[in-house]
mmCIF file of C-alpha atoms in Angstrom:
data_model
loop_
_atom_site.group_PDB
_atom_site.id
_atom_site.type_symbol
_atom_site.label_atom_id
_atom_site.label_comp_id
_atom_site.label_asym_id
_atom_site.label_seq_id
_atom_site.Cartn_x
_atom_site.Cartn_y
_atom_site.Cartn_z
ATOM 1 C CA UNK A 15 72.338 29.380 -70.014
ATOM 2 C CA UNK A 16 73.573 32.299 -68.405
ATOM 3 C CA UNK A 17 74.532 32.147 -64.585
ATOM 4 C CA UNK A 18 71.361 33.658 -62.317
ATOM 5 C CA UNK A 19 72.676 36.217 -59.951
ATOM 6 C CA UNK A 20 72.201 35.425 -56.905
ATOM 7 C CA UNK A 21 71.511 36.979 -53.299
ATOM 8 C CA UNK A 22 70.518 34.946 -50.123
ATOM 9 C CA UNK A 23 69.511 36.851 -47.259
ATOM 10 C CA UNK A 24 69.255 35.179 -43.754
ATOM 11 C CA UNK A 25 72.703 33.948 -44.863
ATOM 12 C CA UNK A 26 73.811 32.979 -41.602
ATOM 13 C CA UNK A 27 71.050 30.882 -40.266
ATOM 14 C CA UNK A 28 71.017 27.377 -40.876
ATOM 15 C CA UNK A 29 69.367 27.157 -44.241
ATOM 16 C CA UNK A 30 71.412 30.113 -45.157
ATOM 17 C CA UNK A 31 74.830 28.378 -44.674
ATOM 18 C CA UNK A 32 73.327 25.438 -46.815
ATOM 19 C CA UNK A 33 72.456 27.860 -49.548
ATOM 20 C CA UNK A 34 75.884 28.978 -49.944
ATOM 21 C CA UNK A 35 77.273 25.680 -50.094
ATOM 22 C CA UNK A 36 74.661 24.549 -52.532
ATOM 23 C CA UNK A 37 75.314 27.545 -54.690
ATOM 24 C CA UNK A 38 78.589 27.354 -54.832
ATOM 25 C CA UNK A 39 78.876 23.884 -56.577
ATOM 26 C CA UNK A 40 75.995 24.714 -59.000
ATOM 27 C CA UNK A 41 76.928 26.068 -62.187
ATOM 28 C CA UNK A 42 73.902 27.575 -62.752
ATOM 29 C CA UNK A 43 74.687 30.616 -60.777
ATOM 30 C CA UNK A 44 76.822 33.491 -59.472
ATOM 31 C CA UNK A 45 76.569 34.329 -55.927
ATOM 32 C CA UNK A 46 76.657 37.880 -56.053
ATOM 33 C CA UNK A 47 75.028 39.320 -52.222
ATOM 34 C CA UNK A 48 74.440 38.002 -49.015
ATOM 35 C CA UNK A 49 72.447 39.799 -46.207
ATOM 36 C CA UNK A 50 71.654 39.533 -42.459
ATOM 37 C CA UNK A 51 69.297 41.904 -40.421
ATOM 38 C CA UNK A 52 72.836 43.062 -38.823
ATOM 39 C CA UNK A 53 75.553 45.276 -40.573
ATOM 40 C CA UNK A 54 78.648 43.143 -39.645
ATOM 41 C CA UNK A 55 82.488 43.444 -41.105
ATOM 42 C CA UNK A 56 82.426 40.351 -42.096
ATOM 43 C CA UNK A 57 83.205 38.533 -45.993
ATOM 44 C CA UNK A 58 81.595 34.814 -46.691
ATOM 45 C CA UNK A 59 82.780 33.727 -50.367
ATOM 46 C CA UNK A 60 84.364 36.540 -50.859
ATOM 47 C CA UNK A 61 81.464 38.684 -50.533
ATOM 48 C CA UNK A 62 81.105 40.941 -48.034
ATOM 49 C CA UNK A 63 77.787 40.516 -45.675
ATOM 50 C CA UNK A 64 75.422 43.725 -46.321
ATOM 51 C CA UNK A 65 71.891 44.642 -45.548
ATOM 52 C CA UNK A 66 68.692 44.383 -47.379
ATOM 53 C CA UNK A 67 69.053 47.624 -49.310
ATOM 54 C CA UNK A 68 68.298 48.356 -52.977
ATOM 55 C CA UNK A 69 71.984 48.770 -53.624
ATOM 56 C CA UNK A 70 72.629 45.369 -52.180
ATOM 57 C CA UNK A 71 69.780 43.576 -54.589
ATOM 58 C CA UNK A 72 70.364 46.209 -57.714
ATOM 59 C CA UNK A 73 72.948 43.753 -59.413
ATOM 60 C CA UNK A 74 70.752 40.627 -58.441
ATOM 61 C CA UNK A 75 68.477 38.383 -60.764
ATOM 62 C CA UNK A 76 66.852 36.319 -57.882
ATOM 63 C CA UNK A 77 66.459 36.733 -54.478
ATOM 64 C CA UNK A 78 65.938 33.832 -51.991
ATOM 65 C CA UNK A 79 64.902 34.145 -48.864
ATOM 66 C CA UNK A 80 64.948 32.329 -45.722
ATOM 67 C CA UNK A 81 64.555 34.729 -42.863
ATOM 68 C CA UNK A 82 61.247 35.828 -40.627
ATOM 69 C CA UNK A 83 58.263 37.188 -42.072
ATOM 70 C CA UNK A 84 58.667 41.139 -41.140
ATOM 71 C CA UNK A 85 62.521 40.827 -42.991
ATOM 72 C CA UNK A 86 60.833 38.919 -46.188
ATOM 73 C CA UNK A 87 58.290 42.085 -46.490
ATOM 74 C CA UNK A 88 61.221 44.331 -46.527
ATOM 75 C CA UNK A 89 62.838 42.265 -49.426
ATOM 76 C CA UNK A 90 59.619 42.295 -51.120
ATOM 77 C CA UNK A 91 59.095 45.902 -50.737
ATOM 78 C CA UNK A 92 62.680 46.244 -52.377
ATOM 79 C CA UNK A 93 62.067 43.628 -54.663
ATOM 80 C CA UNK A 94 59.012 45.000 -56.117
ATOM 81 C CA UNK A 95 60.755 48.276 -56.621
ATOM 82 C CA UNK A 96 63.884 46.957 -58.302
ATOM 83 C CA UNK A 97 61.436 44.206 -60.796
ATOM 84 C CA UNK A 98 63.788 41.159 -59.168
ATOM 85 C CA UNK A 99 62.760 37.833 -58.616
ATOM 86 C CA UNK A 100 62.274 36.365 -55.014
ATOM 87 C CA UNK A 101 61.786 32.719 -53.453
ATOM 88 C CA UNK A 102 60.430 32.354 -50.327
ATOM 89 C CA UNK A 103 61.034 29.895 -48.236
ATOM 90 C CA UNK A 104 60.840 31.960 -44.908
ATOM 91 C CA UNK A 105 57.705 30.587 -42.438
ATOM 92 C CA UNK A 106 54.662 31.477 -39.796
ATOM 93 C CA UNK A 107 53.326 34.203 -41.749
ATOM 94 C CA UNK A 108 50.174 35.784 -40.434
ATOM 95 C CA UNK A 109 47.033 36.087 -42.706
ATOM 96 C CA UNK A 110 47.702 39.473 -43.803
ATOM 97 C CA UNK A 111 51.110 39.284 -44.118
ATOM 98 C CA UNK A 112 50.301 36.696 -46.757
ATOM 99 C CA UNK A 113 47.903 38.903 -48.349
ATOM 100 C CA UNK A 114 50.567 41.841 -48.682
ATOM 101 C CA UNK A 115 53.147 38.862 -50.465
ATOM 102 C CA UNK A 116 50.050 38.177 -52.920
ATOM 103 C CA UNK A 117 49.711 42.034 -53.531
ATOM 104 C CA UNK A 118 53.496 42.159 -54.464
ATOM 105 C CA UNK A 119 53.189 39.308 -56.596
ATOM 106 C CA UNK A 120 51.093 41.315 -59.163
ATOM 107 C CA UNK A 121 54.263 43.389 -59.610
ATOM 108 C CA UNK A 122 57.035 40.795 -59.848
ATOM 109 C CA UNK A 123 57.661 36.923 -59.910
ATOM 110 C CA UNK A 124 57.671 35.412 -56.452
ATOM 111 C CA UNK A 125 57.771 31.222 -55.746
ATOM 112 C CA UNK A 126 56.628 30.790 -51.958
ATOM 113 C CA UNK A 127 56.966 27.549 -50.353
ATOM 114 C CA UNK A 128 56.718 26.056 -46.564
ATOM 115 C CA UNK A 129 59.097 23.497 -48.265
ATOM 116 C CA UNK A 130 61.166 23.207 -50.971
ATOM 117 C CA UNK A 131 61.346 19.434 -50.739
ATOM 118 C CA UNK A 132 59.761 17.249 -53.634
ATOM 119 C CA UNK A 133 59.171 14.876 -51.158
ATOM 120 C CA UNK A 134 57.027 16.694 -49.044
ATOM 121 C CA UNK A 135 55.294 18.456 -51.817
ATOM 122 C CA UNK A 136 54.012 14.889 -53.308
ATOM 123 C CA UNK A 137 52.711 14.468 -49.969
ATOM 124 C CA UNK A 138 50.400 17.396 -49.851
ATOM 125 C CA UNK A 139 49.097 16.397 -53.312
ATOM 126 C CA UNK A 140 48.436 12.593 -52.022
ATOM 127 C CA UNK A 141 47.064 14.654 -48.371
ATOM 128 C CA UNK A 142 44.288 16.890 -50.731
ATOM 129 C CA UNK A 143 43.777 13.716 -52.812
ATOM 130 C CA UNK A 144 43.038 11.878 -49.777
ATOM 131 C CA UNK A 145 41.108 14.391 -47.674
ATOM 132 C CA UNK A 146 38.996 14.792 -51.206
ATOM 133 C CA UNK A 147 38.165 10.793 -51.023
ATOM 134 C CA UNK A 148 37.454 10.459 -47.392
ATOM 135 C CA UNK A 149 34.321 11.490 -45.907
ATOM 136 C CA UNK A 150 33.495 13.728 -43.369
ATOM 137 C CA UNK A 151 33.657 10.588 -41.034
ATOM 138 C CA UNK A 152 37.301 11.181 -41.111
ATOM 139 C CA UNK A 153 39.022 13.279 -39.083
ATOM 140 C CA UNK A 154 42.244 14.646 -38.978
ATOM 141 C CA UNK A 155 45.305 15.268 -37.648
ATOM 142 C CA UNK A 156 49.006 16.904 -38.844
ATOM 143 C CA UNK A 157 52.402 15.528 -36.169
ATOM 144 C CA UNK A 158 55.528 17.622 -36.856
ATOM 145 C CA UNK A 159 59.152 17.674 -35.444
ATOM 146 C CA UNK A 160 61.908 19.778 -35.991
ATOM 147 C CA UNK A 161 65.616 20.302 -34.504
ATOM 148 C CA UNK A 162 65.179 22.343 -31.298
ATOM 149 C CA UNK A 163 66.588 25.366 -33.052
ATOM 150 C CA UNK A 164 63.488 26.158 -34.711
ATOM 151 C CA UNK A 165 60.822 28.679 -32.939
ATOM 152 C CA UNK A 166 57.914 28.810 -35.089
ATOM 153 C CA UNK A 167 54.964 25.638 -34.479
ATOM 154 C CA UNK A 168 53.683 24.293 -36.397
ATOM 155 C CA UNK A 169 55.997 24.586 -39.187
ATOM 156 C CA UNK A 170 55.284 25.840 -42.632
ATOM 157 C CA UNK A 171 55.463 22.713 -43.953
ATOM 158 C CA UNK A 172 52.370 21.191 -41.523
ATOM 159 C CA UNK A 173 50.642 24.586 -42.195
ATOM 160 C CA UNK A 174 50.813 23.521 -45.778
ATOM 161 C CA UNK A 175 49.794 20.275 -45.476
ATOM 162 C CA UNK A 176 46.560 21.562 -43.091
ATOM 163 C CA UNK A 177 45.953 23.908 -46.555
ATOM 164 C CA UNK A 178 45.797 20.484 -48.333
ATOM 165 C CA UNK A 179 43.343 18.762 -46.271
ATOM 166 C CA UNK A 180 40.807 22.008 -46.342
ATOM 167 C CA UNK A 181 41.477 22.121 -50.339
ATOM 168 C CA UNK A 182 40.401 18.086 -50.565
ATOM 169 C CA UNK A 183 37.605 19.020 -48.747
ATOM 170 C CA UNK A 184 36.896 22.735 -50.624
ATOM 171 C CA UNK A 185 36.953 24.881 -47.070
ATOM 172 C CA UNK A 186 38.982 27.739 -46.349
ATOM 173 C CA UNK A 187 41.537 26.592 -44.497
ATOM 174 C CA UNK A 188 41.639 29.018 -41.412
ATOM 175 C CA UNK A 189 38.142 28.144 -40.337
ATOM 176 C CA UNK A 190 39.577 25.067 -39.542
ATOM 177 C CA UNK A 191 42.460 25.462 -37.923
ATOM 178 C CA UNK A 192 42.049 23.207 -34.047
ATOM 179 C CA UNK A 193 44.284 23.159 -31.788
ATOM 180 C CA UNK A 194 47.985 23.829 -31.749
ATOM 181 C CA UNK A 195 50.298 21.642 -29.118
ATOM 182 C CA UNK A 196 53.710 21.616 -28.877
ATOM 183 C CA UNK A 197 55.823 18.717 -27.023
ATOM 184 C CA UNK A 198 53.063 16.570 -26.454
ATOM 185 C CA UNK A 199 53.157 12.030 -26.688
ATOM 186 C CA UNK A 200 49.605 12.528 -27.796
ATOM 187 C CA UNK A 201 47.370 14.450 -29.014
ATOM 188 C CA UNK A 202 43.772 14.403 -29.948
ATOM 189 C CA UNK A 203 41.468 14.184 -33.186
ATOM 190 C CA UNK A 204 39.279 17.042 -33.470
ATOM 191 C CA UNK A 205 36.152 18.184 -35.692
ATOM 192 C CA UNK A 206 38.864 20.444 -36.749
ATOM 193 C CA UNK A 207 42.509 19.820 -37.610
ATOM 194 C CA UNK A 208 44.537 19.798 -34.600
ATOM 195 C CA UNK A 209 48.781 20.297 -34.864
ATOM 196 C CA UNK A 210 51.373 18.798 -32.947
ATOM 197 C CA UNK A 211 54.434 20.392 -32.679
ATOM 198 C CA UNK A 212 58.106 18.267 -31.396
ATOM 199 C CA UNK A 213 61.321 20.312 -31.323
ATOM 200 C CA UNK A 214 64.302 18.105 -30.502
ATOM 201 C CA UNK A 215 67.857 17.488 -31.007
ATOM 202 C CA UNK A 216 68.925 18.109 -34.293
ATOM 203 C CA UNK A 217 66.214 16.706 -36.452
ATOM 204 C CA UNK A 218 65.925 17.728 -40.169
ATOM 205 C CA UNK A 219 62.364 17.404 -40.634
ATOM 206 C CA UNK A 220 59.750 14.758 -40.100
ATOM 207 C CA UNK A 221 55.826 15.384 -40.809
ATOM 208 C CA UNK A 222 53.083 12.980 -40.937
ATOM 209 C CA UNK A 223 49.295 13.629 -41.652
ATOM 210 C CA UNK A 224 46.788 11.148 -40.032
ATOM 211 C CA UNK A 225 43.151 10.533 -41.177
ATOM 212 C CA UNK A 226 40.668 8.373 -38.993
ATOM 213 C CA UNK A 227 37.180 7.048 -38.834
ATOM 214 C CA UNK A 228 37.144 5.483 -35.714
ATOM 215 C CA UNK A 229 37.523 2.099 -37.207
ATOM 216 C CA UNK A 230 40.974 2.625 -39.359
ATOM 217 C CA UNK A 231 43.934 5.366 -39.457
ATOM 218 C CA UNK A 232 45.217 6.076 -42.627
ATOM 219 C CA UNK A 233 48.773 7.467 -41.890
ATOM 220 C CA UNK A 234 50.822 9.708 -45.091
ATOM 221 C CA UNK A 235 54.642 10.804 -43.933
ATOM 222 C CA UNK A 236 57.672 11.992 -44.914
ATOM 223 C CA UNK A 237 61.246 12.548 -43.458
ATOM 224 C CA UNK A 238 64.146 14.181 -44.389
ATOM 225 C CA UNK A 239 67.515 13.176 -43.522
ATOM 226 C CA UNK A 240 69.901 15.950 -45.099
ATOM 227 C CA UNK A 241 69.198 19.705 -45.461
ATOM 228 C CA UNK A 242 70.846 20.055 -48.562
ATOM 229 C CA UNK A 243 67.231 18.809 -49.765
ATOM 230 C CA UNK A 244 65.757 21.971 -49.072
ATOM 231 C CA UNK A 245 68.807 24.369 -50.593
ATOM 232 C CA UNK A 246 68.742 21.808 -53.751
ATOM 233 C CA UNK A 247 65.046 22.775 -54.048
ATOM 234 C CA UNK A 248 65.287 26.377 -53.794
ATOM 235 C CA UNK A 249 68.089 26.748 -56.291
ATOM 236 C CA UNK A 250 65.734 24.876 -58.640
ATOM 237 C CA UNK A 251 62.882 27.217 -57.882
ATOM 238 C CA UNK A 252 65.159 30.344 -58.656
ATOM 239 C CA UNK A 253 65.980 28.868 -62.122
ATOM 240 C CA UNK A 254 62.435 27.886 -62.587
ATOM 241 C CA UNK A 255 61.283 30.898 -61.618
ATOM 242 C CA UNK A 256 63.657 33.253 -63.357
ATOM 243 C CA UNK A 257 61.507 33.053 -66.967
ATOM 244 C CA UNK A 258 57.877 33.148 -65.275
ATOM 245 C CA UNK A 259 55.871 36.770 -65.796
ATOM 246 C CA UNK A 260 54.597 38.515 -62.053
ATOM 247 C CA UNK A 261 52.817 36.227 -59.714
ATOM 248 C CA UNK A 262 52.114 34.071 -56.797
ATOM 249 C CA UNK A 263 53.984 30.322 -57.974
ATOM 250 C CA UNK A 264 54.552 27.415 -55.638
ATOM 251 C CA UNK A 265 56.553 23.819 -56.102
ATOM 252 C CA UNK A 266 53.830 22.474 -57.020
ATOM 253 C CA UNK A 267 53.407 24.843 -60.162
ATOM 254 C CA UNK A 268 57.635 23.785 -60.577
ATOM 255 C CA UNK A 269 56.398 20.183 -60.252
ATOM 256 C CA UNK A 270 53.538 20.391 -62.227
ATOM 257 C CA UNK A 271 51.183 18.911 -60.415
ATOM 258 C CA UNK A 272 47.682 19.205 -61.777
#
């Protein structure tokens, strides 16, 4: 197979670095541009850092993207210009920020995911399978934590997991958004889903989703120990994604889950 050009913008956050790495020994691809929302005089690989530009992305097959939502429009908005290929692995978009990402979808190929773990994406299958099973006598309930670097609660990946739970039970999932708490020992069940949000020391990633009637909990989790999970699963998006025609993909179209 030919080598998948690739650009990683965000590349010197955290998942950005890992990217890199992760590229580097996979022989699937050519690291051809890496951007930050800052011009700096600086090289990484070889390459020299630039800005999200369409003569940064014109040489590009695939774009991935872990930044903030306002800097993953801009891509898009370049993207959709130039016909490339983007993954997105950015999180804490608003509602119609997510509607603009499905608008550029009809123009070009984008895979979108709050995580690129298998892991976690077999849990939000098992999460809609369960929340489809249970009745409404269960409630429910998504726990979270996350190194202390990270702003945005709760994270994509709980977000995601809420999205199951509403989909088991066939309700759009903002109109049941609860509560949202951050650094709490407890936190309540609620006729809606309530969130709770830890953001300590260096953790890679822990989520759990929690179902109750009162009389039993049913618990679902998942935890992640190296980040190199995540970088491994976008690089096997991008080659997934580089033969698929324009639209709106997920892992769990990679993963064929039914």
């Amino acid at each position: 197979m030919k080598k998948i050009n690739l650009a990683i913008s965000g590349c010197l956050g955290r998942m950005g670095k890992q990217l890199i790495k992760s590229s580097k020994s996979n022989n699937n691809f050519k690291l051809v541009a890496l951007t930050e929302s800052k011009p700096l005089n600086k090289k990484i690989a070889g390459i020299k850092l630039s800005q999200n530009t369409d003569q940064t992305f014109e040489n590009t097959d695939v774009i991935i993207d872990f930044t903030v939502p306002k800097c993953t429009l801009e891509i898009l908005k370049i993207a959709s210009k130039l016909k490339k290929k983007v993954v997105i692995g950015t999180t804490g978009f608003s509602q119609k920020e997510e509607n603009s990402i499905k608008k550029y979808s009809k123009q070009i190929s984008i895979l979108k995911a709050g995580n690129m773990s298998l892991g976690v994406n077999l849990l939000m299958y098992l999460t809609e399978i369960a929340s489809k099973s249970l009745n409404d006598e269960y409630l429910s309930k998504i726990f979270e934590a996350h190194h202390k670097h990270k702003k945005d609660y709760p994270s994509g990946t709980a977000l995601m997991l809420g999205k199951g739970i509403a989909n088991g039970k066939d309700k759009k999932f903002y109109s049941v958004i609860g509560k949202k708490f951050l650094n709490k020992k407890n936190f309540p069940y609620g006729e809606k889903i309530n969130f709770n949000s830890i953001r300590k020391g260096e953790v890679v990633g822990e989520h759990e989703v929690l179902f109750s009637s009162g009389k039993e909990i049913i618990k679902l989790n998942h935890e992640a120990f190296d980040r190199a999970l995540y970088s491994d699963g976008a690089l096997s998006a991008a080659i997934w994604l580089r033969t698929k025609k324009p639209g709106l993909y997920s892992m769990r179209d990679l993963l064929n889950f039914k």
